[in-house]
N, CA, C and O of each residue as an XYZ file, in Angstrom:
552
protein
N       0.821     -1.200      0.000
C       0.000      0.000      0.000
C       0.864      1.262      0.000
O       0.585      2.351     -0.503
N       2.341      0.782      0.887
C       2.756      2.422      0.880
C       3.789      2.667     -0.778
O       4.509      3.617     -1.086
N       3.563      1.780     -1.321
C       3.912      1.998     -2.786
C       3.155      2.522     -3.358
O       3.557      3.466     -4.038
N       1.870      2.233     -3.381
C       1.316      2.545     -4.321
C       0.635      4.216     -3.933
O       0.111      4.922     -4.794
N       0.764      4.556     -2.696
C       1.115      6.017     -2.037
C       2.211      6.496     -2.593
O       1.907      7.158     -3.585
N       3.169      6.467     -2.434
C       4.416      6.890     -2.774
C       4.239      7.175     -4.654
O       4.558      8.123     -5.370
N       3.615      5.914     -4.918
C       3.849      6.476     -6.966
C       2.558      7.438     -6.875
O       2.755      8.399     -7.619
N       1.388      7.521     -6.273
C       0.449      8.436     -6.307
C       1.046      9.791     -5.947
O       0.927     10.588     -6.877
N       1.547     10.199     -5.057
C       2.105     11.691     -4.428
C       3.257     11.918     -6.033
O       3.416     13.117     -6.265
N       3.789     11.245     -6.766
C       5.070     11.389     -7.764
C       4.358     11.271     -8.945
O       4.699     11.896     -9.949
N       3.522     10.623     -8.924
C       2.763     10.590    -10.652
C       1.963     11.379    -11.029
O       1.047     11.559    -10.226
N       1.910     12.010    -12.044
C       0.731     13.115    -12.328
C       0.121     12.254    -13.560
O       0.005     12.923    -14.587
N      -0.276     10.949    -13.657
C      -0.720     10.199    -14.488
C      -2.156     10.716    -14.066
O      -2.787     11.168    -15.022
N      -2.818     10.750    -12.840
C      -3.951     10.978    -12.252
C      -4.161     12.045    -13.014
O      -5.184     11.843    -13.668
N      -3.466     13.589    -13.367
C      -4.047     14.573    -13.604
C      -4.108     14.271    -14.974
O      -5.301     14.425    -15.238
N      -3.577     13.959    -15.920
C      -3.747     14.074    -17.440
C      -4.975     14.221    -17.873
O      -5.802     13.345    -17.621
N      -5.232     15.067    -18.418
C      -6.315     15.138    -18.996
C      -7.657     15.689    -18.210
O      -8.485     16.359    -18.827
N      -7.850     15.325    -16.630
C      -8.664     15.960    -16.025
C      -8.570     17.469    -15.752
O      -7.624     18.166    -15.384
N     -10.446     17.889    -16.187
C     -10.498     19.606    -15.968
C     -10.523     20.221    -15.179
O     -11.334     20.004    -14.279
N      -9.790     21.118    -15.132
C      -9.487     21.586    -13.772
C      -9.712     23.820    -14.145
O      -9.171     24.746    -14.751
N     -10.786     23.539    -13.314
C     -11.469     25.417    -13.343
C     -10.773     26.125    -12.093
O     -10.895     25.898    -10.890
N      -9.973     27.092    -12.809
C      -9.193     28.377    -12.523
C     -10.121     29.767    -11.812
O     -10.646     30.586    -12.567
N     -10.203     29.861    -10.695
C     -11.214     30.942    -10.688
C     -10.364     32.332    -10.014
O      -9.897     32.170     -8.886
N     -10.223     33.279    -10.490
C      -9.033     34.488    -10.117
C      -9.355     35.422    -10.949
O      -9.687     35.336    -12.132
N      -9.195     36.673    -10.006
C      -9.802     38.496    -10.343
C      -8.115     38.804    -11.373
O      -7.810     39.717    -12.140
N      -7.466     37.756    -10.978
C      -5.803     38.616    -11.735
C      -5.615     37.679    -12.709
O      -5.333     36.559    -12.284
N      -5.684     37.803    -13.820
C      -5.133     37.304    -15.335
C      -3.759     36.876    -15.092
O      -3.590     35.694    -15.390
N      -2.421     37.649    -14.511
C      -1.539     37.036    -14.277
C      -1.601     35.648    -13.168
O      -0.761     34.752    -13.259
N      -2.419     35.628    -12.400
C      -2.312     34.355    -11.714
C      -2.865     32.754    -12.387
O      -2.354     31.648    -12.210
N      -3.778     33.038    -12.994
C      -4.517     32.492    -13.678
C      -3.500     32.169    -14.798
O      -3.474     30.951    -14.978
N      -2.730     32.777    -15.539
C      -1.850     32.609    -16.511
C      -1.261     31.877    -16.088
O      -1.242     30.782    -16.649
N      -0.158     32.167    -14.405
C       0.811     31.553    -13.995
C       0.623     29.630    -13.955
O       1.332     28.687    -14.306
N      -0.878     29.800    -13.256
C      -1.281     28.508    -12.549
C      -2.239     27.343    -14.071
O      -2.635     26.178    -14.074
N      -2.249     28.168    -14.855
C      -2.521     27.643    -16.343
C      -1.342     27.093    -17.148
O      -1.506     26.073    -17.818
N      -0.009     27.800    -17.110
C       1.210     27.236    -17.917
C       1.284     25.890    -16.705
O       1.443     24.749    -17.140
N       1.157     26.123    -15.176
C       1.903     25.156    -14.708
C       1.205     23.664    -14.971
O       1.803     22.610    -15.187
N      -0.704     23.952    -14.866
C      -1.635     22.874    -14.698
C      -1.285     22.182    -16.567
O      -1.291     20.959    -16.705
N      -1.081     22.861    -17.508
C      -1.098     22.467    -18.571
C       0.205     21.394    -18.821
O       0.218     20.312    -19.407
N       1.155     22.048    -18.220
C       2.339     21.229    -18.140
C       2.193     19.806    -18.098
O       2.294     19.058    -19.070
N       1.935     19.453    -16.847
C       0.328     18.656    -16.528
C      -0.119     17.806    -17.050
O      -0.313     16.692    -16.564
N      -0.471     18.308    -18.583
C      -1.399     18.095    -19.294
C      -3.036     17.827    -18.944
O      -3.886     16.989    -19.244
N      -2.953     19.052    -18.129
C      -4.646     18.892    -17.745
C      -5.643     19.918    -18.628
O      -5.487     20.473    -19.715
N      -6.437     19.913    -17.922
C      -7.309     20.777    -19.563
C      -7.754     21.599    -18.612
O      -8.382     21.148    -17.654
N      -7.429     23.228    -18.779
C      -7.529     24.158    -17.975
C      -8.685     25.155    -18.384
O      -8.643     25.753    -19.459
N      -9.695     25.305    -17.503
C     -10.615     26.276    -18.325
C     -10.479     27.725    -17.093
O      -9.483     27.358    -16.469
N     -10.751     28.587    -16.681
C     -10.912     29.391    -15.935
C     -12.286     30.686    -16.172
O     -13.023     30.904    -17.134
N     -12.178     31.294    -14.907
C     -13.424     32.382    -14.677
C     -12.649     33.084    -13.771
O     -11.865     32.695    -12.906
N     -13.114     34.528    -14.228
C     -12.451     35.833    -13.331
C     -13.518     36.218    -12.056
O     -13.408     37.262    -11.412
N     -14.382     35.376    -11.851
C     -15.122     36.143    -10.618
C     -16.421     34.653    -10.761
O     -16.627     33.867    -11.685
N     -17.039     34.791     -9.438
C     -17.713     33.886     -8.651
C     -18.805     33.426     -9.528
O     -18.915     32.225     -9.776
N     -19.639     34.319    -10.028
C     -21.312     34.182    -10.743
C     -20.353     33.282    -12.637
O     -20.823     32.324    -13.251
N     -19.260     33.931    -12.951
C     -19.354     32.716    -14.041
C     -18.785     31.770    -13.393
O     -19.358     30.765    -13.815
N     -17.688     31.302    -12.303
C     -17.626     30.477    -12.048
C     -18.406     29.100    -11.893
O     -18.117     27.929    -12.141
N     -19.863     29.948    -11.214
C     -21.073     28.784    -10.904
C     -21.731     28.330    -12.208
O     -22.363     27.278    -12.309
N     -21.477     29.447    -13.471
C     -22.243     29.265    -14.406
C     -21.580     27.787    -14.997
O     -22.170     26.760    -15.333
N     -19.760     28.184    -14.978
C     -19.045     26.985    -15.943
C     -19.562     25.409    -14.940
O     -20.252     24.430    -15.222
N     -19.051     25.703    -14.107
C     -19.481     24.424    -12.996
C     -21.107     23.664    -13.472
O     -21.321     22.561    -13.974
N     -21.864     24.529    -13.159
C     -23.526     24.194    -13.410
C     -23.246     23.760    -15.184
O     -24.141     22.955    -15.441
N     -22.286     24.000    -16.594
C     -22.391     23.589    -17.359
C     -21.371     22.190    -17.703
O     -21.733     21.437    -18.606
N     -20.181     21.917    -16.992
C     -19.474     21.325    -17.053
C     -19.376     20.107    -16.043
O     -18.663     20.225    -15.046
N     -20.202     18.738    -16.325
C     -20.104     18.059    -15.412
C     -19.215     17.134    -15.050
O     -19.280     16.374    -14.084
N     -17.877     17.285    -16.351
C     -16.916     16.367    -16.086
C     -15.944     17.055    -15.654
O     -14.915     16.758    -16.261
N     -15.708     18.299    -14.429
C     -15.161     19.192    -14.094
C     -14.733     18.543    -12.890
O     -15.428     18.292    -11.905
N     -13.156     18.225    -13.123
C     -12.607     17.564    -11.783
C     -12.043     18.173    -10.542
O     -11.761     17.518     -9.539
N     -11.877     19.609    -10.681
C     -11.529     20.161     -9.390
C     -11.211     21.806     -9.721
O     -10.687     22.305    -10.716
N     -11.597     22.270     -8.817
C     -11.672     24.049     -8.760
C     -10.602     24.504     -7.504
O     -10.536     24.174     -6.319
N      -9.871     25.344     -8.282
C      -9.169     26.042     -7.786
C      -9.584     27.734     -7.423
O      -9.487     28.702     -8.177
N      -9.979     27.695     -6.266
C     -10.724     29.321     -6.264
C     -10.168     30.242     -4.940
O     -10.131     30.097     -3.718
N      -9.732     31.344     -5.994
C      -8.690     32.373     -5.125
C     -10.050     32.925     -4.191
O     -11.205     33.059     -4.597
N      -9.743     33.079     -3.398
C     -10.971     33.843     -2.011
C     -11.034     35.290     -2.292
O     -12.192     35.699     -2.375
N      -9.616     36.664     -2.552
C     -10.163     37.612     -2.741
C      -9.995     38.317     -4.160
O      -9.071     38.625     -4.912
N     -11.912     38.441     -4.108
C     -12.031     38.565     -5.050
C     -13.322     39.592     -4.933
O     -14.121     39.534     -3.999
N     -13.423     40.713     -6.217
C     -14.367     41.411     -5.902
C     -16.090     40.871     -6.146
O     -16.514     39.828     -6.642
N     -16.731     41.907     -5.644
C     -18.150     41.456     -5.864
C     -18.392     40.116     -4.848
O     -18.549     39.948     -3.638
N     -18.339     39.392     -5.877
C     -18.232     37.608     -5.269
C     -17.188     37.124     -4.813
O     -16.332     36.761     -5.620
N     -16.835     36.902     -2.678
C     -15.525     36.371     -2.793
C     -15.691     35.034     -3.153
O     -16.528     34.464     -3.852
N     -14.409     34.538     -2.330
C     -14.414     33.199     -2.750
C     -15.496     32.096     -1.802
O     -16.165     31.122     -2.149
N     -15.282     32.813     -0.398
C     -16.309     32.514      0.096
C     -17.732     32.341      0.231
O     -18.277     31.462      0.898
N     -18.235     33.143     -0.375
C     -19.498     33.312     -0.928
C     -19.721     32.362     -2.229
O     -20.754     31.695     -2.289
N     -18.851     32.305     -3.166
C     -18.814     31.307     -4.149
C     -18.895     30.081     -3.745
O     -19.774     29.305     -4.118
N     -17.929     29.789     -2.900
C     -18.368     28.203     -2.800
C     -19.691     28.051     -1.774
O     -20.380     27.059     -2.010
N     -20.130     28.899     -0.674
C     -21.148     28.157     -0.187
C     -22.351     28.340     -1.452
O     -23.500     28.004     -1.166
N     -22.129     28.753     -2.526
C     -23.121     28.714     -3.360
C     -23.560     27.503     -4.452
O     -24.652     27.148     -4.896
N     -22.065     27.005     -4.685
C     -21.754     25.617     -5.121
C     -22.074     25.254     -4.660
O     -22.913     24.460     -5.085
N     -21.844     25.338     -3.194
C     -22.194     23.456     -1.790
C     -23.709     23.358     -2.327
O     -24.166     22.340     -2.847
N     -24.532     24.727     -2.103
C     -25.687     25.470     -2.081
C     -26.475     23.559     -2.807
O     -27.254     22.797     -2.235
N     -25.918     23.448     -3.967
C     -26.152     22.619     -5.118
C     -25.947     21.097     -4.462
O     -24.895     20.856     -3.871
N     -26.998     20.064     -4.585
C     -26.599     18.628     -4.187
C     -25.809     18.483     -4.976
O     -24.767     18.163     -4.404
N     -25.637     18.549     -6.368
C     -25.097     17.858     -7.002
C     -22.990     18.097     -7.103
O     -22.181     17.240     -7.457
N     -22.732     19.398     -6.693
C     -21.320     19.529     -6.488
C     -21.227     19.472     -5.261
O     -20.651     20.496     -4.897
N     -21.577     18.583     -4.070
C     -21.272     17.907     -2.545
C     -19.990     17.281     -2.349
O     -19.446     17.034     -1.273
N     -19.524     17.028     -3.641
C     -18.507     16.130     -3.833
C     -17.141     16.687     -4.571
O     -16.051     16.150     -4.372
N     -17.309     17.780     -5.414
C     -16.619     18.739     -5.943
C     -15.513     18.845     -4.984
O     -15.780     19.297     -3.870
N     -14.242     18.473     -5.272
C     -12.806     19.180     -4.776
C     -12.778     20.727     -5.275
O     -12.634     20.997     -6.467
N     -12.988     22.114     -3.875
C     -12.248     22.817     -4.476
C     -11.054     23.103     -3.424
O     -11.076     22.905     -2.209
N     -10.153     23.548     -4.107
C      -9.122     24.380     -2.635
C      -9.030     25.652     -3.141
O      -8.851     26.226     -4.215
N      -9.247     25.922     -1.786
C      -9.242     27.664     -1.947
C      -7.913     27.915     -2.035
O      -7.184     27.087     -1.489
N      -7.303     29.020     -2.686
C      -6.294     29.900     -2.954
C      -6.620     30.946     -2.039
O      -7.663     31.599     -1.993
N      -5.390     31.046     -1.161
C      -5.692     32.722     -0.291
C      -4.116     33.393      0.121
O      -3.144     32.883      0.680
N      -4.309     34.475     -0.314
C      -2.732     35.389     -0.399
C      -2.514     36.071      1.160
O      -1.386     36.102      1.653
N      -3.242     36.402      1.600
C      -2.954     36.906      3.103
C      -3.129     35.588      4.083
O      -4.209     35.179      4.510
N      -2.159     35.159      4.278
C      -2.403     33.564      5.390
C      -2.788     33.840      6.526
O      -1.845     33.919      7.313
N      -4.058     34.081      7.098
C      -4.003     34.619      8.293
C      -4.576     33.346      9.398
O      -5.084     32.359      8.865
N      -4.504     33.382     10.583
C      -4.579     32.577     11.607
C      -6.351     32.341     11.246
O      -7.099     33.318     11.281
N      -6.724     31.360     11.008
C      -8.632     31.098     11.252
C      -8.767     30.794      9.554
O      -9.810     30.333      9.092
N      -7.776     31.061      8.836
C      -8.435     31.283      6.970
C      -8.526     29.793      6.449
O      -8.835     29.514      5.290
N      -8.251     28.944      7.345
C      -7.926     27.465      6.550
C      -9.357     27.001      7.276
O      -9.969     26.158      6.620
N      -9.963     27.400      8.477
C     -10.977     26.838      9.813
C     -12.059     27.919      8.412
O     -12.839     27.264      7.722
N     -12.000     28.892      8.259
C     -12.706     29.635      7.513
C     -13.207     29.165      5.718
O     -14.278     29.276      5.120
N     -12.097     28.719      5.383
C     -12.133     28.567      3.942
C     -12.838     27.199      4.263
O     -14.031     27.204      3.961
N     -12.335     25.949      4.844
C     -13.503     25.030      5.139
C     -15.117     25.000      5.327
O     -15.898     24.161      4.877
N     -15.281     25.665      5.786
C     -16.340     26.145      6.597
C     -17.482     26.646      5.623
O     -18.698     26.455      5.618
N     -16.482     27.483      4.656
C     -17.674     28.025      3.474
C     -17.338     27.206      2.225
O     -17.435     27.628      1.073
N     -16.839     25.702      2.676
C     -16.692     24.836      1.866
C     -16.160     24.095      0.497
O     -16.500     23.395     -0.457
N     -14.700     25.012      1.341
C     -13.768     24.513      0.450
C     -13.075     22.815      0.726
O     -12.886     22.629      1.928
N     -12.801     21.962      0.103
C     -12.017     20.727      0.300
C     -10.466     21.215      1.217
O     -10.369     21.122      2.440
N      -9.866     21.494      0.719
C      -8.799     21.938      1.330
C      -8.517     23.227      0.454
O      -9.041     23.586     -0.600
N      -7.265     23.961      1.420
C      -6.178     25.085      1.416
C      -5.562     25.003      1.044
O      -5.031     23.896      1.131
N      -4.741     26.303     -0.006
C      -3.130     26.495     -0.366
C      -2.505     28.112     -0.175
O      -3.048     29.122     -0.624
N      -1.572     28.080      0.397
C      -1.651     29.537      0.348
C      -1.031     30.203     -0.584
O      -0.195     29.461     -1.101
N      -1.034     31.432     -1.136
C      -0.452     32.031     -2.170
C       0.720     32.959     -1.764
O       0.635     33.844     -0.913
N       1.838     32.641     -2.488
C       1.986     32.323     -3.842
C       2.187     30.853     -3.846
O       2.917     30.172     -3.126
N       1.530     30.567     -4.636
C       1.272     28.632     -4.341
C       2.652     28.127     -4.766
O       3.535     28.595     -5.485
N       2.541     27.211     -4.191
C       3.905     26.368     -4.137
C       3.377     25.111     -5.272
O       2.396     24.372     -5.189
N       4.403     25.196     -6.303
C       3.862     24.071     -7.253
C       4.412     22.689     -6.876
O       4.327     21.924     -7.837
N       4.892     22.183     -5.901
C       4.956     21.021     -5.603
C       3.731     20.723     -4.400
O       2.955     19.770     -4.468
N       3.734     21.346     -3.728
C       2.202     21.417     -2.875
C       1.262     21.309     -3.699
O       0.932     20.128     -3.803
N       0.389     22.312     -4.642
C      -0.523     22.326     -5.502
C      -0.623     20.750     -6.176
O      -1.659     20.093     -6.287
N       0.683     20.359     -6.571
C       0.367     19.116     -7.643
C       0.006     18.139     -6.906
O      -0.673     17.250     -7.420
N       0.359     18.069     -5.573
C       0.566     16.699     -4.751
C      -0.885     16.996     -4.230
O      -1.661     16.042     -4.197
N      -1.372     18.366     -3.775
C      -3.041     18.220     -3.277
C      -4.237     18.067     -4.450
O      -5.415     17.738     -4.311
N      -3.432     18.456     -5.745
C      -4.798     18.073     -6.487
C      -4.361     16.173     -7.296
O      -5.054     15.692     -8.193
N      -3.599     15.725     -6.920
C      -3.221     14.218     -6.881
C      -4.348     13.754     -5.785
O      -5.402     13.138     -5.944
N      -3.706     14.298     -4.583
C      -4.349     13.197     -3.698
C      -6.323     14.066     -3.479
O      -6.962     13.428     -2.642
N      -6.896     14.917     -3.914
C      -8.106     14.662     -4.797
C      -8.840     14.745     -5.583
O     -10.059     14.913     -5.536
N      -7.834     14.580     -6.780
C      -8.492     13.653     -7.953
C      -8.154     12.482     -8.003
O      -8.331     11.951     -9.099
N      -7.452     11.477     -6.713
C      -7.766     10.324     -6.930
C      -8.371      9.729     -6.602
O      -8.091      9.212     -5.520
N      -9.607      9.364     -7.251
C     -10.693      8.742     -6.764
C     -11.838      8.209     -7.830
O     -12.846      7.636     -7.419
């Protein structure tokens, strides 16, 4: 078992090809975290703010995991996802929130309004790959 852990945390065989939605107010981040997910070879779609986010989600049901920065105008990130949960049908949806100010309560917080897990920004691309490994495998 702890092999087949060990090639899971090192293989990005899991991500190939699964879609993975970008949600961020800054074009450069979204750029950044698009060259890296593509690398990847995952199929990257993104949204600059919360209301298309829900729209791509509500159209895309083979959408394997959301990456959603928290500040953000209008719609944070918080508000976005309890709007997803909102939905039976994304209960199951991996997202991890992205959040640039790490503050003490934001990981107890970002849960809470129902994110899967945390990363903090500026994301660390060996963190990022290894948390969206361990859920999208499943």
């Amino acid at each position: 078992k702890q092999k087949m852990l060990d090639r899971l945390h090192s293989s990005n065989d899991v991500l190939r090809g699964r879609k993975v939605l970008i949600v961020d107010d800054d074009a450069r981040n979204i750029f950044a975290l698009t060259t890296m997910l593509e690398n990847q070879e995952m199929d990257v779609i993104s949204a600059t703010n919360g209301r298309q986010a829900i729209e791509i989600i509500q159209q895309q049901p083979e959408l394997g995991v959301v990456l959603m920065d928290i500040m953000m105008p209008e719609m944070d990130g918080y508000e976005t996802m309890r709007e997803i949960r909102k939905d039976p049908r994304f209960g199951a949806l991996p997202i991890l929130a992205l959040t640039a100010k790490a503050m003490k309560g934001d990981r107890e917080k970002c849960l809470a309004a129902g994110a899967s897990d945390y990363i903090a920004k500026p994301v660390n691309t060996n963190e990022l790959l290894s948390l969206l490994r361990v859920w999208l495998y499943r």
